[in-house]
Short mmCIF file of C-alpha atoms and ligand atoms in Angstrom, two decimals:
data_model
loop_
_atom_site.label_atom_id
_atom_site.label_comp_id
_atom_site.label_asym_id
_atom_site.label_seq_id
_atom_site.Cartn_x
_atom_site.Cartn_y
_atom_site.Cartn_z
CA MET E 955 -33.96 75.03 -6.50
CA ARG E 956 -32.87 77.71 -8.98
CA HIS E 957 -33.25 81.46 -8.69
CA VAL E 958 -32.51 84.04 -11.38
CA LEU E 959 -30.83 86.91 -9.57
CA ARG E 960 -27.80 88.14 -11.54
CA SER E 961 -26.81 87.86 -15.17
CA GLN E 962 -23.36 86.46 -14.39
CA GLN E 963 -24.89 83.28 -12.98
CA PHE E 964 -25.47 82.15 -16.58
CA ASP E 965 -22.29 80.78 -18.06
CA ARG E 966 -21.48 80.55 -21.70
CA GLU E 967 -22.29 76.86 -21.97
CA LEU E 968 -25.78 77.31 -20.47
CA LEU E 969 -26.47 80.27 -22.74
CA THR E 970 -25.25 78.97 -26.06
CA ASN E 971 -25.98 75.25 -25.66
CA GLN E 972 -29.26 75.39 -23.77
CA LEU E 973 -31.11 78.69 -23.51
CA PHE E 974 -30.49 80.09 -27.00
CA PRO E 975 -31.35 76.82 -28.82
CA ALA E 976 -34.43 76.42 -26.58
CA ALA E 977 -35.52 79.96 -27.46
CA ASP E 978 -35.00 79.22 -31.17
CA ARG E 979 -37.13 76.08 -30.93
CA ILE E 980 -39.84 77.95 -29.06
CA ARG E 981 -39.86 80.71 -31.68
CA SER E 982 -40.40 78.22 -34.49
CA ALA E 983 -43.04 76.34 -32.49
CA PHE E 984 -45.21 79.46 -32.76
CA ASP E 985 -45.43 78.82 -36.52
CA SER E 986 -46.88 75.34 -36.13
CA PRO E 987 -50.29 74.90 -34.46
CA ALA E 988 -49.38 71.37 -33.32
CA GLU E 989 -46.06 72.45 -31.78
CA ARG E 990 -47.64 75.47 -30.22
CA SER E 991 -50.25 73.41 -28.44
CA ALA E 992 -47.55 70.95 -27.34
CA LEU E 993 -45.69 73.93 -25.83
CA ARG E 994 -48.80 74.75 -23.84
CA THR E 995 -48.40 71.52 -21.90
CA SER E 996 -44.73 72.12 -21.09
CA LEU E 997 -45.30 73.65 -17.64
CA GLN E 998 -48.99 72.90 -17.30
CA GLY E 999 -50.32 72.99 -13.76
CA ARG E 1000 -47.61 75.33 -12.46
CA ILE E 1001 -48.30 78.80 -11.11
CA LEU E 1002 -46.28 81.94 -11.80
CA LEU E 1003 -46.77 84.96 -9.56
CA ASN E 1004 -45.69 88.35 -10.90
CA GLN E 1005 -45.04 90.87 -8.15
CA PHE E 1006 -44.13 94.26 -9.58
CA PHE E 1007 -43.32 97.12 -7.22
CA GLU E 1008 -42.20 99.32 -10.11
CA ALA E 1009 -43.59 100.24 -13.54
CA SER E 1010 -43.16 97.77 -16.39
CA THR E 1011 -44.68 96.93 -19.75
CA ARG E 1012 -42.37 94.55 -21.60
CA THR E 1013 -40.97 92.59 -18.70
CA ARG E 1014 -44.26 91.92 -16.95
CA PHE E 1015 -46.26 91.13 -20.05
CA SER E 1016 -43.56 89.01 -21.63
CA PHE E 1017 -43.32 86.92 -18.45
CA GLU E 1018 -47.09 86.65 -18.43
CA PHE E 1019 -47.29 85.65 -22.09
CA ALA E 1020 -44.32 83.32 -21.64
CA ALA E 1021 -45.98 81.55 -18.74
CA ILE E 1022 -49.38 81.27 -20.44
CA ASN E 1023 -47.80 79.95 -23.61
CA LEU E 1024 -46.18 77.21 -21.52
CA GLY E 1025 -49.51 76.30 -19.94
CA MET E 1026 -48.88 77.98 -16.58
CA THR E 1027 -51.43 79.91 -14.56
CA VAL E 1028 -50.42 83.51 -13.86
CA LEU E 1029 -51.25 85.75 -10.93
CA ASN E 1030 -50.28 89.41 -11.00
CA THR E 1031 -49.70 92.26 -8.60
CA GLU E 1032 -49.04 95.10 -10.93
CA ASN E 1033 -48.62 97.88 -8.44
CA ALA E 1034 -47.47 96.05 -5.35
CA LYS E 1035 -46.28 99.25 -3.72
CA VAL E 1036 -49.86 100.45 -3.48
CA PHE E 1037 -51.98 97.31 -3.62
CA SER E 1038 -50.14 94.91 -1.32
CA SER E 1039 -49.76 95.01 2.47
CA PHE E 1040 -46.37 96.58 1.80
CA VAL E 1041 -48.30 99.85 1.97
CA LYS E 1042 -49.21 99.00 5.59
CA GLY E 1043 -45.56 98.56 6.41
CA GLU E 1044 -45.20 94.80 5.95
CA SER E 1045 -41.64 93.77 5.13
CA LEU E 1046 -40.82 92.27 1.76
CA GLU E 1047 -39.60 89.13 3.52
CA ASP E 1048 -42.87 88.63 5.42
CA GLY E 1049 -44.84 89.19 2.23
CA ILE E 1050 -42.77 86.57 0.41
CA ARG E 1051 -43.10 84.02 3.23
CA ILE E 1052 -46.88 84.37 3.10
CA LEU E 1053 -47.03 84.13 -0.69
CA CYS E 1054 -44.85 81.02 -0.59
CA SER E 1055 -47.25 79.38 1.83
CA TYR E 1056 -49.92 79.56 -0.90
CA ARG E 1057 -47.68 77.36 -3.10
CA PRO E 1058 -46.75 79.30 -6.22
CA ASP E 1059 -44.10 77.57 -8.36
CA VAL E 1060 -42.14 80.71 -9.19
CA ILE E 1061 -42.27 84.37 -8.17
CA VAL E 1062 -41.09 87.10 -10.55
CA ILE E 1063 -40.24 90.35 -8.74
CA ARG E 1064 -39.45 93.86 -9.86
CA HIS E 1065 -38.48 96.27 -7.12
CA ASP E 1066 -37.19 99.83 -6.95
CA GLU E 1067 -34.65 99.00 -4.26
CA THR E 1068 -31.27 97.59 -5.25
CA GLY E 1069 -30.76 94.18 -3.64
CA ALA E 1070 -34.44 93.73 -2.68
CA VAL E 1071 -34.95 90.74 -4.96
CA GLU E 1072 -31.97 88.92 -3.43
CA ARG E 1073 -33.48 89.57 0.00
CA ALA E 1074 -36.76 88.13 -1.25
CA ALA E 1075 -34.93 85.04 -2.48
CA GLY E 1076 -33.51 84.58 1.02
CA ALA E 1077 -37.06 84.38 2.39
CA SER E 1078 -38.46 82.17 -0.37
CA ASN E 1079 -38.76 78.44 -0.75
CA VAL E 1080 -39.70 78.73 -4.43
CA PRO E 1081 -37.60 80.08 -7.33
CA ILE E 1082 -37.38 83.86 -7.48
CA VAL E 1083 -36.72 85.71 -10.74
CA ASN E 1084 -35.26 89.20 -10.61
CA ALA E 1085 -37.20 91.31 -13.12
CA GLY E 1086 -35.14 94.40 -12.23
CA ASP E 1087 -34.03 95.67 -8.83
CA GLY E 1088 -33.38 99.42 -8.54
CA LYS E 1089 -29.96 100.29 -9.94
CA GLY E 1090 -28.89 96.69 -9.50
CA GLN E 1091 -29.54 94.04 -12.13
CA HIS E 1092 -32.03 92.92 -14.75
CA PRO E 1093 -30.72 89.47 -15.66
CA THR E 1094 -33.44 88.28 -18.04
CA GLN E 1095 -33.00 91.51 -20.02
CA ALA E 1096 -29.31 90.65 -20.42
CA LEU E 1097 -30.30 87.19 -21.65
CA LEU E 1098 -32.57 88.61 -24.33
CA ASP E 1099 -29.92 91.18 -25.24
CA LEU E 1100 -27.29 88.48 -25.75
CA TYR E 1101 -29.76 86.28 -27.61
CA THR E 1102 -30.51 89.21 -29.93
CA MET E 1103 -26.79 89.73 -30.67
CA GLN E 1104 -26.35 86.03 -31.35
CA ARG E 1105 -29.33 85.97 -33.73
CA GLU E 1106 -28.59 89.20 -35.52
CA LEU E 1107 -24.83 88.87 -35.85
CA GLY E 1108 -24.29 85.10 -35.59
CA THR E 1109 -21.83 85.36 -32.68
CA ILE E 1110 -21.07 87.27 -29.51
CA ASP E 1111 -17.36 86.45 -29.43
CA GLY E 1112 -15.21 89.21 -30.84
CA LEU E 1113 -17.93 91.87 -30.87
CA HIS E 1114 -17.22 95.53 -30.19
CA VAL E 1115 -20.18 96.65 -28.08
CA VAL E 1116 -20.78 100.34 -27.47
CA ILE E 1117 -22.95 100.83 -24.39
CA GLY E 1118 -24.30 104.32 -23.93
CA GLY E 1119 -26.67 106.53 -22.00
CA ASP E 1120 -27.24 106.53 -18.24
CA LEU E 1121 -24.57 104.07 -17.18
CA ALA E 1122 -24.64 105.18 -13.55
CA ASN E 1123 -28.29 104.30 -12.93
CA GLY E 1124 -29.31 101.81 -15.61
CA ARG E 1125 -29.54 98.21 -14.48
CA THR E 1126 -29.75 96.73 -17.97
CA VAL E 1127 -26.25 97.96 -18.83
CA ARG E 1128 -24.90 96.50 -15.61
CA SER E 1129 -26.39 93.09 -16.31
CA LEU E 1130 -25.30 93.21 -19.94
CA ALA E 1131 -21.69 94.16 -19.14
CA CYS E 1132 -21.48 91.32 -16.60
CA SER E 1133 -22.76 88.73 -19.04
CA LEU E 1134 -20.67 89.93 -21.99
CA SER E 1135 -17.66 88.94 -19.89
CA LYS E 1136 -18.61 85.29 -20.50
CA PHE E 1137 -17.65 85.62 -24.16
CA LYS E 1138 -14.26 85.78 -25.89
CA ASP E 1139 -12.52 88.89 -27.18
CA VAL E 1140 -15.43 91.21 -26.53
CA HIS E 1141 -14.48 94.88 -26.37
CA ILE E 1142 -16.79 97.36 -24.63
CA THR E 1143 -16.84 101.11 -25.14
CA PHE E 1144 -18.89 102.99 -22.57
CA VAL E 1145 -20.28 106.34 -23.74
CA ALA E 1146 -21.86 108.52 -21.06
CA PRO E 1147 -21.98 112.11 -19.87
CA SER E 1148 -19.30 112.54 -17.19
CA LEU E 1149 -22.00 112.71 -14.50
CA LEU E 1150 -23.45 109.33 -15.46
CA ARG E 1151 -20.38 107.15 -15.94
CA VAL E 1152 -20.43 103.40 -15.40
CA GLY E 1153 -19.89 102.24 -11.82
CA GLU E 1154 -16.49 101.24 -10.45
CA ASP E 1155 -17.87 97.82 -9.43
CA ILE E 1156 -18.69 96.98 -13.05
CA LYS E 1157 -15.27 98.13 -14.25
CA GLU E 1158 -13.65 96.04 -11.52
CA HIS E 1159 -15.70 93.02 -12.62
CA LEU E 1160 -14.58 93.51 -16.23
CA ARG E 1161 -10.92 93.88 -15.19
CA GLU E 1162 -11.14 90.69 -13.13
CA GLN E 1163 -12.68 88.85 -16.08
CA GLY E 1164 -10.06 90.22 -18.48
CA VAL E 1165 -12.56 92.10 -20.65
CA SER E 1166 -11.07 95.07 -22.50
CA PHE E 1167 -13.06 98.27 -22.21
CA GLU E 1168 -12.72 102.02 -22.49
CA GLU E 1169 -14.78 105.07 -21.59
CA THR E 1170 -15.37 108.03 -23.88
CA GLU E 1171 -17.70 110.94 -24.55
CA ASP E 1172 -16.85 110.86 -28.26
CA LEU E 1173 -20.02 109.45 -29.79
CA LYS E 1174 -18.94 109.60 -33.43
CA THR E 1175 -15.76 107.56 -33.04
CA ALA E 1176 -17.52 105.03 -30.81
CA LEU E 1177 -20.44 104.52 -33.21
CA SER E 1178 -18.17 104.16 -36.23
CA GLN E 1179 -16.32 101.25 -34.58
CA ALA E 1180 -19.27 99.38 -33.08
CA ASP E 1181 -20.77 96.05 -34.05
CA VAL E 1182 -23.51 96.65 -31.49
CA VAL E 1183 -24.70 100.02 -30.25
CA TYR E 1184 -26.69 99.48 -27.04
CA TRP E 1185 -28.39 102.71 -26.07
CA THR E 1186 -30.32 103.50 -22.90
CA ARG E 1187 -32.64 106.04 -21.35
CA ILE E 1188 -31.60 108.61 -18.75
CA GLN E 1189 -33.20 107.11 -15.62
CA LYS E 1190 -35.15 110.16 -14.49
CA GLU E 1191 -36.83 108.37 -11.57
CA ARG E 1192 -33.45 107.37 -10.13
CA ILE E 1193 -31.83 110.80 -10.37
CA THR E 1194 -32.77 112.57 -7.15
CA ASP E 1195 -31.15 115.92 -7.96
CA PRO E 1196 -33.42 117.75 -10.48
CA THR E 1197 -30.60 120.09 -11.55
CA LEU E 1198 -28.49 117.05 -12.45
CA TYR E 1199 -31.36 115.65 -14.52
CA GLU E 1200 -31.73 118.96 -16.39
CA LYS E 1201 -28.00 118.87 -17.21
CA VAL E 1202 -27.98 115.36 -18.61
CA LYS E 1203 -31.46 114.79 -20.03
CA ASP E 1204 -30.61 115.61 -23.61
CA ALA E 1205 -27.04 114.33 -23.43
CA TYR E 1206 -27.05 112.04 -26.45
CA SER E 1207 -29.66 111.37 -29.04
CA ILE E 1208 -29.31 108.96 -31.94
CA GLY E 1209 -30.97 109.92 -35.20
CA LYS E 1210 -30.37 109.18 -38.87
CA GLU E 1211 -27.20 111.22 -38.90
CA GLU E 1212 -25.67 109.30 -35.99
CA MET E 1213 -26.74 106.00 -37.59
CA SER E 1214 -24.90 107.02 -40.75
CA TRP E 1215 -21.66 106.76 -38.74
CA MET E 1216 -22.40 103.11 -37.90
CA LYS E 1217 -21.04 100.17 -39.90
CA PRO E 1218 -23.40 98.59 -42.47
CA LYS E 1219 -23.40 95.27 -40.58
CA SER E 1220 -23.89 96.71 -37.09
CA ILE E 1221 -27.10 96.83 -35.04
CA LEU E 1222 -28.73 99.42 -32.80
CA MET E 1223 -30.29 98.03 -29.61
CA HIS E 1224 -32.22 99.54 -26.71
CA PRO E 1225 -33.99 97.80 -23.80
CA LEU E 1226 -36.88 100.27 -24.21
CA PRO E 1227 -38.75 102.39 -23.27
CA ARG E 1228 -37.04 105.13 -25.28
CA VAL E 1229 -37.85 108.72 -24.47
CA GLY E 1230 -36.06 110.65 -27.17
CA GLU E 1231 -32.56 109.13 -27.06
CA ILE E 1232 -33.31 107.15 -30.22
CA LYS E 1233 -35.35 109.16 -32.70
CA GLU E 1234 -38.26 107.52 -34.49
CA GLU E 1235 -36.61 108.31 -37.82
CA CYS E 1236 -34.19 105.44 -37.02
CA ASP E 1237 -36.96 102.82 -37.01
CA GLU E 1238 -36.99 102.22 -40.75
CA ASP E 1239 -33.26 101.43 -40.80
CA PRO E 1240 -32.85 97.62 -40.87
CA ARG E 1241 -30.04 97.95 -38.33
CA ALA E 1242 -32.56 99.23 -35.76
CA ALA E 1243 -33.03 95.99 -33.80
CA TYR E 1244 -34.86 97.21 -30.69
CA PHE E 1245 -38.33 95.96 -31.58
CA ARG E 1246 -36.97 92.56 -32.62
CA GLN E 1247 -35.01 92.61 -29.35
CA ALA E 1248 -38.18 93.16 -27.30
CA GLU E 1249 -39.90 90.31 -29.16
CA ASN E 1250 -36.97 88.03 -28.32
CA GLY E 1251 -37.82 88.61 -24.67
CA LEU E 1252 -40.83 86.33 -25.00
CA PHE E 1253 -38.83 83.38 -26.37
CA ILE E 1254 -35.90 83.71 -23.98
CA ARG E 1255 -38.20 84.07 -20.96
CA MET E 1256 -40.05 80.93 -22.03
CA ALA E 1257 -36.68 79.17 -22.23
CA VAL E 1258 -35.72 80.50 -18.78
CA LEU E 1259 -38.98 79.22 -17.26
CA GLN E 1260 -38.38 75.81 -18.82
CA TRP E 1261 -34.82 75.82 -17.48
CA LEU E 1262 -36.01 76.72 -13.97
CA PHE E 1263 -38.07 73.55 -13.89
CA ASP E 1264 -35.60 71.40 -15.80
CA ALA E 1265 -38.10 71.19 -18.64
CA ILE E 1266 -35.99 72.19 -21.65
CA PRO E 1267 -36.72 69.36 -24.10
CA ALA E 1268 -33.63 67.25 -24.90
C1 NCD B 1506 -35.59 98.64 -18.55
C2 NCD B 1506 -35.68 98.55 -17.05
O1 NCD B 1506 -36.75 98.44 -16.49
O2 NCD B 1506 -34.62 98.52 -16.45
N1 NCD B 1506 -36.79 98.33 -19.17
C3 NCD B 1506 -37.02 97.04 -19.52
O3 NCD B 1506 -37.23 96.18 -18.69
N2 NCD B 1506 -36.95 96.73 -20.83
C4 NCD B 1506 -34.99 99.88 -19.05
C5 NCD B 1506 -35.46 101.21 -18.54
O4 NCD B 1506 -36.42 101.30 -17.79
O5 NCD B 1506 -34.84 102.19 -18.93
#
């Protein structure tokens, strides 16, 4: 049985030889009515349960669309914190045990507590997918991020990736940094206000994996060297000290001027939602890849679901 818990569980071979080609095939199947209906039989009869304890638009809907497009049946708890027995004090583990007894084939969980999804996996006898756990990980986001780099730039090896924003609290940057370490000669520049610097555990992971990285607050130099600029939102809901939030909320914002520092062949990514850190004036620039990136989430999540059930076509 497979779970999806951390981005680093996906090695390079699985990514580039299985998941990315599967996502490419799925994308093109959408252009052919016959292939699209064939896709709808791929995981027919299986049930996906989405259990979201925290807000989501892209992740929940893309899993839902992914499952439906593979012929699965989907059940949803959108606001599990309020609408499940969790509110009565039931433990996550008990909740999962009960849900498993109703025979879902896979449970996708988003939770506000770091490590909660791994705990859920410990109580589950069906595959669990981590759709984001607190300040922990968001592995399927990292997969769609890498897939976007591969599609847009043709390779991940050798890229200079600038990762910026709230690096202390953002889980997408953690998952991305861990999975970039699977590729060769990647260089990472972290750009963050001093109060929101990337965690020591991530830096330790990169050192162990031999990934070169640096930290800076100098946006202009970083952007001018980047192949990929990966920007993120200040995670207001995870910053408990309101004075800290006030200090950092407008830390960096990317507009046309900042994009003019970027190389012509680079791309600007963001896991979304954006709340001012990438201005709308950037959208018309062809290097702005964030909406294409979000779309890629559908194809890669379909590939991940196929992989979970060993159903990637040969
Ligand atoms: C991210 C998340 O939930 O971690 N959103 C997403 O899934 N695309 C990013 C964020 O909320 O800032």
